[in-house]
């Protein structure tokens, strides 16, 4: 389940309208789609969301059967993933103001990693991609009430 819903509001504004002037790392399973959509946010939403934010995306971890076949268990895979983030994004991590995480079985370790380096991190869960106007057929069905209100022609269905 999601810890923070897209539809959460504070003083009649969506929570994503309050995030401004930040460098945000988005850990997502839809990196390419979010990179396409992040410049269209004002067209997708009636208010300004992630205003003046620098959004960096990074692929969420995905442990596969082939990893097991190679002798890389789930815990080893998760540890290698956060180590790789630390190495790959070393310079950028210093300037990151906020980390948003999608739905992944590895959220616990990713949350722990960013908490240890004192970076604010939010586990948005499966609704993360919808913050950027990205959805799939499963989300369309599950969140049809939310999407009826917010979805427009600028949204992107990644799995038809």
mmCIF file of C-alpha atoms in Angstrom, residues 12-85:
data_model
loop_
_atom_site.group_PDB
_atom_site.id
_atom_site.type_symbol
_atom_site.label_atom_id
_atom_site.label_comp_id
_atom_site.label_asym_id
_atom_site.label_seq_id
_atom_site.Cartn_x
_atom_site.Cartn_y
_atom_site.Cartn_z
ATOM 1 C CA UNK A 12 -7.028 22.543 -0.754
ATOM 2 C CA UNK A 13 -3.802 21.808 -2.642
ATOM 3 C CA UNK A 14 -2.291 18.496 -3.660
ATOM 4 C CA UNK A 15 0.817 17.656 -1.637
ATOM 5 C CA UNK A 16 2.910 17.733 -4.822
ATOM 6 C CA UNK A 17 2.046 21.425 -5.224
ATOM 7 C CA UNK A 18 3.960 22.222 -2.018
ATOM 8 C CA UNK A 19 7.267 20.792 -3.197
ATOM 9 C CA UNK A 20 9.154 23.696 -4.756
ATOM 10 C CA UNK A 21 12.713 24.623 -5.588
ATOM 11 C CA UNK A 22 14.121 21.190 -4.718
ATOM 12 C CA UNK A 23 16.477 18.730 -6.316
ATOM 13 C CA UNK A 24 14.499 15.484 -6.259
ATOM 14 C CA UNK A 25 15.694 11.955 -6.868
ATOM 15 C CA UNK A 26 12.843 9.776 -8.139
ATOM 16 C CA UNK A 27 13.450 6.035 -7.862
ATOM 17 C CA UNK A 28 10.989 4.539 -10.313
ATOM 18 C CA UNK A 29 10.191 1.498 -12.398
ATOM 19 C CA UNK A 30 9.224 3.870 -15.240
ATOM 20 C CA UNK A 31 12.361 5.967 -15.626
ATOM 21 C CA UNK A 32 12.036 6.628 -19.367
ATOM 22 C CA UNK A 33 8.361 7.600 -19.100
ATOM 23 C CA UNK A 34 8.950 9.989 -16.189
ATOM 24 C CA UNK A 35 11.868 11.578 -18.017
ATOM 25 C CA UNK A 36 9.480 12.192 -20.925
ATOM 26 C CA UNK A 37 6.703 13.531 -18.697
ATOM 27 C CA UNK A 38 8.587 15.668 -16.179
ATOM 28 C CA UNK A 39 8.691 18.669 -18.531
ATOM 29 C CA UNK A 40 4.918 18.480 -19.079
ATOM 30 C CA UNK A 41 3.825 18.740 -15.442
ATOM 31 C CA UNK A 42 2.084 22.104 -15.830
ATOM 32 C CA UNK A 43 0.015 20.683 -18.693
ATOM 33 C CA UNK A 44 -0.998 17.653 -16.621
ATOM 34 C CA UNK A 45 -2.082 19.419 -13.463
ATOM 35 C CA UNK A 46 -4.348 22.395 -12.892
ATOM 36 C CA UNK A 47 -1.889 23.788 -10.329
ATOM 37 C CA UNK A 48 1.870 23.989 -10.391
ATOM 38 C CA UNK A 49 3.483 20.803 -9.141
ATOM 39 C CA UNK A 50 7.157 20.295 -8.369
ATOM 40 C CA UNK A 51 7.608 23.957 -9.247
ATOM 41 C CA UNK A 52 11.214 24.890 -10.115
ATOM 42 C CA UNK A 53 12.381 21.414 -9.146
ATOM 43 C CA UNK A 54 15.298 19.602 -10.716
ATOM 44 C CA UNK A 55 14.081 16.016 -11.097
ATOM 45 C CA UNK A 56 16.572 13.185 -11.496
ATOM 46 C CA UNK A 57 15.318 9.669 -12.122
ATOM 47 C CA UNK A 58 16.902 6.354 -11.280
ATOM 48 C CA UNK A 59 15.660 2.851 -11.984
ATOM 49 C CA UNK A 60 14.078 1.018 -9.076
ATOM 50 C CA UNK A 61 15.655 -2.324 -8.187
ATOM 51 C CA UNK A 62 14.185 -5.403 -9.808
ATOM 52 C CA UNK A 63 15.555 -8.750 -8.653
ATOM 53 C CA UNK A 64 15.025 -11.333 -11.401
ATOM 54 C CA UNK A 65 15.071 -15.114 -11.551
ATOM 55 C CA UNK A 66 18.277 -14.875 -13.576
ATOM 56 C CA UNK A 67 19.922 -13.120 -10.607
ATOM 57 C CA UNK A 68 19.170 -16.181 -8.474
ATOM 58 C CA UNK A 69 20.583 -18.419 -11.194
ATOM 59 C CA UNK A 70 23.788 -16.382 -11.087
ATOM 60 C CA UNK A 71 23.979 -16.945 -7.337
ATOM 61 C CA UNK A 72 22.880 -13.431 -6.390
ATOM 62 C CA UNK A 73 20.234 -13.737 -3.690
ATOM 63 C CA UNK A 74 17.688 -11.073 -2.862
ATOM 64 C CA UNK A 75 19.638 -9.603 0.080
ATOM 65 C CA UNK A 76 22.901 -9.513 -1.887
ATOM 66 C CA UNK A 77 21.087 -7.894 -4.805
ATOM 67 C CA UNK A 78 19.529 -5.229 -2.560
ATOM 68 C CA UNK A 79 22.893 -4.435 -0.962
ATOM 69 C CA UNK A 80 24.592 -4.177 -4.364
ATOM 70 C CA UNK A 81 21.809 -1.858 -5.519
ATOM 71 C CA UNK A 82 22.236 0.680 -2.694
ATOM 72 C CA UNK A 83 26.024 0.444 -2.973
ATOM 73 C CA UNK A 84 25.701 1.166 -6.683
ATOM 74 C CA UNK A 85 23.469 4.177 -5.994
#
